[in-house]
Structure formats: structure tokens, C-alpha cells
Amino acid sequence: MQFTLLFKMASDSFDWPLDEAAKNSGALPRIYKRGWLAMARKLGMTFPDSLDEIEVIDDEPRAPKKELKAMQRLSLTAKKLEAAGLIKCLRKGSPQKRNNAIWLLTIGTPDENREVEAYVRQRLHIWGEPCGGTVGAPMPQPDDGLVSHARPSVPTFCPHLSGNCSDLQ
């Protein structure tokens, strides 16, 4: 299941380095952000076993119990991939806000993974975690075309994306 999930996440993402067409379209490398329901459907995990399971939701026949179990299974599988260091959650999803988590596939070399993560964080304006009281250099400000007083300032964080600042002390 872990291999299947990682393979499908990778097949839905762009490779690094991005080609010109991908850059111009605003594509993000090695990112999966479609959510577990979309993945469950893609893997065929939401097909009902009987007609009794089907409910019409938003004019669409669905099997909500199957969907919930599939999403729970995918979530547990993602935790195993994260523990193995193959994916990293950059932003948690929120059902209340109706947004999906953003997952970074860390399938390159350590240097390449840091480069991809820095690129994605800058493009999505997702900044690193504070470093336990240790103040590092300011993170680079986004080049989003806004004048500096119109853009919220970025707090000072550790320059290491992992948030591990033990090597700075």
C-alpha cells in the first residue's frame, strides 16, 4: 500500500527541475495536494459492495462509509511514508476550511530535497517552523510583485527548513 500511494502521489506531481512550460504554468515540483478522497477514488477504494451502501450526495451516487474508511487507510499509510522520510507534510488539511494537506515528496537527494522544499515554500508562502527560540537569518521575502508595505512581513526563522538548529549553537 505504501508503494502504491507514493507511486500515485509521484505520478500526480511534477518532476524537479521544472521545465519552462511547467514554470510558466505555475506548477509545483514533487507536491501532492489533491486530497485523500481523490486518491481513494483513483485507487478504486470507494466502489460500493452493494446498492444499499449508495447515497446520493450533491446529485452524485457515493458510498460515504467506504470513502471514510479509504481516507483513514490512506492517512495511516501516509504517516508510515512520512515516518520513513519519503513524504513531508508542508500544510495540514482542514475539513472545516475545505482544503487538503500539501505533501512534499522527498524522493531526491538531501540537497535536492532542501532545494525543492525551499522553492515550494517560497511559491506557496509557507514558511518554516520557528527554531525553539534560536533566531536564524530572516527567510527570503517572496517576490510576488507587491510593494513591501502591502505584503505581510515574514517572521525570522531558522534558515534550515527542517527546523533543527542544533548546528547553529
Rosetta silent file (secondary structure, phi, psi, omega in degrees, C-alpha in Angstrom):
SEQUENCE: MQFTLLFKMASDSFDWPLDEAAKNSGALPRIYKRGWLAMARKLGMTFPDSLDEIEVIDDEPRAPKKELKAMQRLSLTAKKLEAAGLIKCLRKGSPQKRNNAIWLLTIGTPDENREVEAYVRQRLHIWGEPCGGTVGAPMPQPDDGLVSHARPSVPTFCPHLSGNCSDLQ
SCORE:     score description
SCORE:     0.000 S_00000001
   1 L     0.000  -38.675 -179.930    0.000    0.000    0.000 S_00000001
   2 H   -63.181  -44.588  178.902    2.863    2.391    0.802 S_00000001
   3 H   -62.152  -44.334 -179.153    4.468    1.858   -2.597 S_00000001
   4 H   -61.278  -45.393 -179.336    1.142    2.339   -4.380 S_00000001
   5 H   -63.497  -47.257 -179.905    0.385    5.559   -2.519 S_00000001
   6 H   -63.189  -40.625  178.701    3.866    7.006   -3.119 S_00000001
   7 H   -62.288  -45.081 -179.517    3.747    5.978   -6.787 S_00000001
   8 H   -68.333  -38.148  176.930    0.347    7.618   -7.315 S_00000001
   9 H   -62.661  -43.493 -179.745    1.415   10.784   -5.465 S_00000001
  10 H   -66.592  -37.379 -179.222    4.526   10.986   -7.643 S_00000001
  11 H   -70.488  -19.244  177.034    2.562   10.391  -10.838 S_00000001
  12 L   -92.568    2.509 -176.237    0.317   13.353   -9.938 S_00000001
  13 L  -117.953  167.733  177.447    3.251   15.704   -9.375 S_00000001
  14 E   -91.887  150.025  179.578    5.824   17.489  -11.497 S_00000001
  15 L   -82.864  166.488  177.716    9.466   16.456  -11.536 S_00000001
  16 L  -116.904  135.701    0.887   12.390   18.619  -10.488 S_00000001
  17 L   -77.343  153.175  179.984   13.843   20.652  -12.055 S_00000001
  18 L   -71.409  142.976  172.481   10.763   22.107  -13.701 S_00000001
  19 L   -80.324  171.634 -175.864   10.864   22.671  -17.441 S_00000001
  20 H   -59.225  -42.931 -178.828    9.985   26.106  -18.853 S_00000001
  21 H   -62.005  -41.834  179.242    6.362   25.191  -19.652 S_00000001
  22 H   -66.579  -41.284  177.707    5.789   23.920  -16.097 S_00000001
  23 H   -60.792  -45.578 -177.967    7.411   27.032  -14.597 S_00000001
  24 H   -65.988  -27.521  179.795    5.275   29.318  -16.741 S_00000001
  25 L   -86.827   -2.641  179.163    2.094   27.491  -15.723 S_00000001
  26 L    81.638   17.590 -179.535    2.918   27.879  -12.020 S_00000001
  27 L   -64.620  151.528  177.592    3.417   24.149  -11.472 S_00000001
  28 L  -115.322  134.046 -177.963    4.999   22.967   -8.248 S_00000001
  29 E   -78.867  142.572  172.396    7.516   20.114   -8.196 S_00000001
  30 L    52.605   40.312 -179.863    7.001   16.968   -6.120 S_00000001
  31 E  -119.122  134.694  170.416    3.799   18.196   -4.499 S_00000001
  32 E  -118.994  123.255 -178.805    0.608   16.230   -3.893 S_00000001
  33 L  -141.595   22.492 -178.077   -2.356   18.325   -2.783 S_00000001
  34 L   -85.417  -16.583  176.255   -5.467   16.684   -4.236 S_00000001
  35 L    96.636  164.280 -175.395   -6.531   15.032   -1.002 S_00000001
  36 H   -75.651  -29.743  178.705   -7.291   11.525    0.200 S_00000001
  37 H   -66.402  -43.835  177.307  -10.770   11.292   -1.306 S_00000001
  38 H   -61.517  -40.425  179.029   -9.407   11.961   -4.803 S_00000001
  39 H   -66.610  -42.864  179.697   -6.669    9.389   -4.176 S_00000001
  40 H   -60.632  -41.248  177.681   -9.165    6.829   -2.851 S_00000001
  41 H   -65.096  -43.189 -179.629  -11.285    7.257   -5.971 S_00000001
  42 H   -61.713  -34.860 -179.666   -8.237    6.960   -8.216 S_00000001
  43 L   -86.684   -1.221  178.702   -7.258    3.710   -6.495 S_00000001
  44 L    74.387   24.943 -176.594  -10.783    2.303   -6.739 S_00000001
  45 L   -87.317   -3.501 -174.362  -11.231    2.161   -2.979 S_00000001
  46 L  -110.266    5.933  178.124  -14.661    3.822   -2.952 S_00000001
  47 L   -68.674  129.776 -178.442  -16.679    1.423   -5.095 S_00000001
  48 L   -70.543  150.860  176.626  -19.660    0.188   -3.065 S_00000001
  49 L   -82.929  -25.668  179.331  -20.050   -3.524   -2.329 S_00000001
  50 L  -148.646  165.087  179.340  -23.839   -3.324   -2.610 S_00000001
  51 H   -66.412  -23.754 -179.991  -26.557   -0.922   -3.668 S_00000001
  52 H   -65.078  -24.899 -178.196  -27.521   -0.468   -0.008 S_00000001
  53 H   -79.402  -15.318 -172.627  -24.283    1.469    0.616 S_00000001
  54 L   -80.792  133.031  172.616  -25.025    4.112   -2.005 S_00000001
  55 E  -127.556  146.713  176.090  -26.262    7.562   -1.006 S_00000001
  56 E   -91.554  117.083 -179.611  -26.887   10.489   -3.300 S_00000001
  57 E  -125.790  121.270 -177.567  -24.757   13.427   -2.181 S_00000001
  58 L    53.840   45.948  179.314  -24.728   16.602   -4.297 S_00000001
  59 L    60.161   28.160 -179.387  -26.511   14.726   -7.108 S_00000001
  60 E  -132.838  129.909  176.696  -23.758   12.111   -7.150 S_00000001
  61 E   -72.979  124.894 -177.680  -24.049    8.466   -6.086 S_00000001
  62 E  -139.419  163.124  175.989  -21.462    7.840   -3.362 S_00000001
  63 L  -119.664   86.142 -172.167  -20.634    5.357   -0.632 S_00000001
  64 H   -59.243  -35.168  179.435  -19.705    7.582    2.341 S_00000001
  65 H   -66.544  -41.490  177.407  -18.740    4.733    4.671 S_00000001
  66 H   -64.337  -41.407 -179.763  -16.359    3.316    2.062 S_00000001
  67 H   -61.819  -45.134 -179.654  -14.951    6.789    1.420 S_00000001
  68 H   -62.357  -46.631  179.323  -14.290    7.378    5.111 S_00000001
  69 H   -62.646  -39.953  179.702  -12.566    4.004    5.569 S_00000001
  70 H   -65.184  -43.229  179.560  -10.472    4.565    2.442 S_00000001
  71 H   -65.657  -37.613  177.216   -9.386    8.032    3.571 S_00000001
  72 H   -64.638  -41.871  179.567   -8.480    6.694    7.023 S_00000001
  73 H   -64.699  -42.963  178.894   -6.412    3.916    5.452 S_00000001
  74 H   -65.768  -37.774  178.271   -4.620    6.357    3.151 S_00000001
  75 H   -63.373  -43.726  177.325   -3.955    8.698    6.057 S_00000001
  76 H   -64.555  -38.366  178.354   -2.365    5.894    8.088 S_00000001
  77 H   -65.931  -40.406  178.250   -0.306    4.856    5.078 S_00000001
  78 H   -62.482  -37.498  178.209    0.864    8.455    4.604 S_00000001
  79 H   -62.119  -37.317  177.159    2.005    8.535    8.244 S_00000001
  80 H   -67.007  -41.640  177.253    4.187    5.485    7.544 S_00000001
  81 H   -64.369  -37.992  178.352    5.658    7.157    4.458 S_00000001
  82 H   -66.640  -42.265  178.715    6.286   10.305    6.485 S_00000001
  83 H   -63.846  -30.744  178.494    7.991    8.317    9.249 S_00000001
  84 L   -81.189   -6.453  178.240   10.204    6.713    6.596 S_00000001
  85 L    81.821   18.744 -178.377   11.171   10.178    5.321 S_00000001
  86 L   -93.646  -21.348  175.108    9.616    9.734    1.869 S_00000001
  87 E  -138.811  159.554  179.770    6.992   12.485    2.181 S_00000001
  88 E  -141.022  131.363  178.792    6.670   15.602    4.314 S_00000001
  89 E   -82.617  117.577  178.456    3.526   17.490    5.239 S_00000001
  90 E   -90.905  -28.849  176.750    4.021   21.191    4.476 S_00000001
  91 E  -149.086  128.127  177.760    0.479   22.218    5.398 S_00000001
  92 L   -73.173  147.090  176.822   -2.146   20.210    7.225 S_00000001
  93 L   -81.453  162.036  179.598   -5.565   19.928    5.634 S_00000001
  94 E  -141.867  114.367  177.403   -8.714   21.170    7.285 S_00000001
  95 L   -62.019  -32.575  179.847  -12.185   19.777    6.588 S_00000001
  96 L   -66.649  -39.290  179.349  -13.701   22.928    8.106 S_00000001
  97 L   -87.066   -4.867 -179.118  -11.769   25.164    5.703 S_00000001
  98 L    56.700   46.104  173.111  -12.283   22.650    2.886 S_00000001
  99 E  -128.097  151.652 -178.700   -8.621   22.484    1.973 S_00000001
 100 L   -92.547  160.352  173.971   -6.365   19.500    1.511 S_00000001
 101 L   -67.851  157.068  174.638   -2.983   18.898    3.039 S_00000001
 102 E  -113.323  119.783 -177.117    0.067   19.735    0.946 S_00000001
 103 E  -110.518  132.098  174.244    2.574   16.903    0.783 S_00000001
 104 E  -100.757  127.523  176.534    6.147   17.216   -0.459 S_00000001
 105 E   -84.661  117.478 -177.850    7.671   14.066   -1.899 S_00000001
 106 L  -100.131   66.969 -172.732   11.215   13.817   -0.530 S_00000001
 107 L  -106.968    9.082  178.356   12.409   11.323   -3.105 S_00000001
 108 L  -104.282 -165.815  174.506   15.629   13.073   -4.158 S_00000001
 109 L   -71.695  162.363  178.674   18.989   13.520   -2.541 S_00000001
 110 H   -56.239  -42.690  179.267   19.045   15.501    0.729 S_00000001
 111 H   -64.807  -42.670  179.353   20.414   18.594   -1.056 S_00000001
 112 H   -64.833  -41.062  178.337   17.852   18.298   -3.829 S_00000001
 113 H   -60.771  -41.815  178.207   15.031   17.845   -1.300 S_00000001
 114 H   -63.765  -41.388  179.901   16.085   21.032    0.526 S_00000001
 115 H   -64.038  -45.542  179.204   16.206   22.922   -2.791 S_00000001
 116 H   -64.619  -43.965 -179.344   12.752   21.694   -3.845 S_00000001
 117 H   -62.837  -42.419  178.182   11.266   22.421   -0.419 S_00000001
 118 H   -62.110  -41.790  179.307   12.660   25.951   -0.391 S_00000001
 119 H   -62.578  -47.713 -177.968   11.254   26.567   -3.882 S_00000001
 120 H   -66.350  -44.480  179.510    7.806   25.241   -2.975 S_00000001
 121 H   -59.762  -40.728  179.563    7.642   27.083    0.364 S_00000001
 122 H   -65.803  -44.102 -177.707    8.517   30.362   -1.354 S_00000001
 123 H   -66.720  -34.360 -178.356    5.918   29.847   -4.107 S_00000001
 124 H   -95.853   -2.605 -177.591    3.167   28.889   -1.625 S_00000001
 125 L    57.789   42.664  174.724    4.220   31.379    1.069 S_00000001
 126 L  -108.667  112.901 -174.964    4.567   28.562    3.602 S_00000001
 127 L   -99.657  158.996 -175.746    7.394   29.428    5.942 S_00000001
 128 L   -64.183  168.127  178.341    9.396   27.128    8.206 S_00000001
 129 L   -76.632  147.171  174.305    8.710   26.370   11.809 S_00000001
 130 L   -59.737  151.228 -172.977   10.297   28.570   14.490 S_00000001
 131 L  -100.056   58.951  172.705   13.519   27.076   15.824 S_00000001
 132 L    49.459   40.490  176.989   12.858   26.675   19.528 S_00000001
 133 L    92.897  -17.809  178.784   13.954   30.186   20.469 S_00000001
 134 L   -83.867  123.643 -177.637   17.091   30.219   18.330 S_00000001
 135 L   -96.021  125.788  177.004   16.862   33.037   15.848 S_00000001
 136 L  -104.580 -163.173  178.513   18.492   32.461   12.492 S_00000001
 137 L   -70.542  151.963  178.277   18.715   34.600    9.403 S_00000001
 138 E   -63.339  143.641  174.638   15.481   36.002    8.008 S_00000001
 139 L   -69.103  149.294  179.522   13.755   33.835    5.448 S_00000001
 140 L   -63.081  140.408  178.571   13.789   35.395    1.974 S_00000001
 141 L   -75.200  145.684 -179.988   10.818   37.626    1.260 S_00000001
 142 L   -68.914  145.141  174.846    8.555   36.478   -1.567 S_00000001
 143 L   -98.817   76.091 -173.899    8.903   38.186   -4.913 S_00000001
 144 L  -106.687   12.410  177.048    5.178   38.404   -5.535 S_00000001
 145 L    83.053   -5.583  179.115    5.030   41.849   -7.114 S_00000001
 146 L   -82.149  145.131  172.907    3.541   43.503   -4.025 S_00000001
 147 L   -67.589  151.643 -169.861    5.149   46.613   -2.654 S_00000001
 148 L   -58.744  -33.933 -178.693    6.847   45.837    0.621 S_00000001
 149 L   -76.917  -13.840  178.955    4.318   47.660    2.840 S_00000001
 150 L   -91.380  -16.994 -178.612    1.402   45.722    1.255 S_00000001
 151 L   -95.423  134.601  176.105    2.948   42.302    1.843 S_00000001
 152 L   -63.382  141.793 -179.274    2.864   40.839    5.335 S_00000001
 153 L   -73.359  150.613  179.956    6.349   40.564    6.741 S_00000001
 154 L   -95.063  127.700 -179.031    7.849   37.136    7.109 S_00000001
 155 L   -64.833  160.434  178.164    8.989   36.322   10.632 S_00000001
 156 E   -78.851  122.687 -179.677   12.599   35.464   11.300 S_00000001
 157 L  -129.700  170.169  175.518   13.048   31.717   11.267 S_00000001
 158 L   -62.647  137.651  178.489   15.842   29.255   11.130 S_00000001
 159 L   -71.600  -11.987  178.780   17.352   29.036    7.642 S_00000001
 160 L   -87.473  120.482 -174.243   17.304   25.263    7.956 S_00000001
 161 L   -65.383  -21.106 -179.554   13.976   24.017    6.618 S_00000001
 162 L   -73.915  -18.050 -177.039   13.986   21.061    8.956 S_00000001
 163 L    82.708    4.148 -179.723   13.738   23.375   11.964 S_00000001
 164 L   -93.175  105.867 -175.308   16.765   21.657   13.530 S_00000001
 165 L  -105.508   17.385 -177.390   19.063   24.415   14.707 S_00000001
 166 H   -62.905  -27.275 -179.096   21.437   22.392   16.850 S_00000001
 167 H   -79.149   -6.242  178.126   24.230   23.012   14.350 S_00000001
 168 H   -88.799  -16.196 -175.482   23.889   26.793   14.819 S_00000001
 169 L   -92.783    0.000    0.000   24.759   26.729   18.508 S_00000001
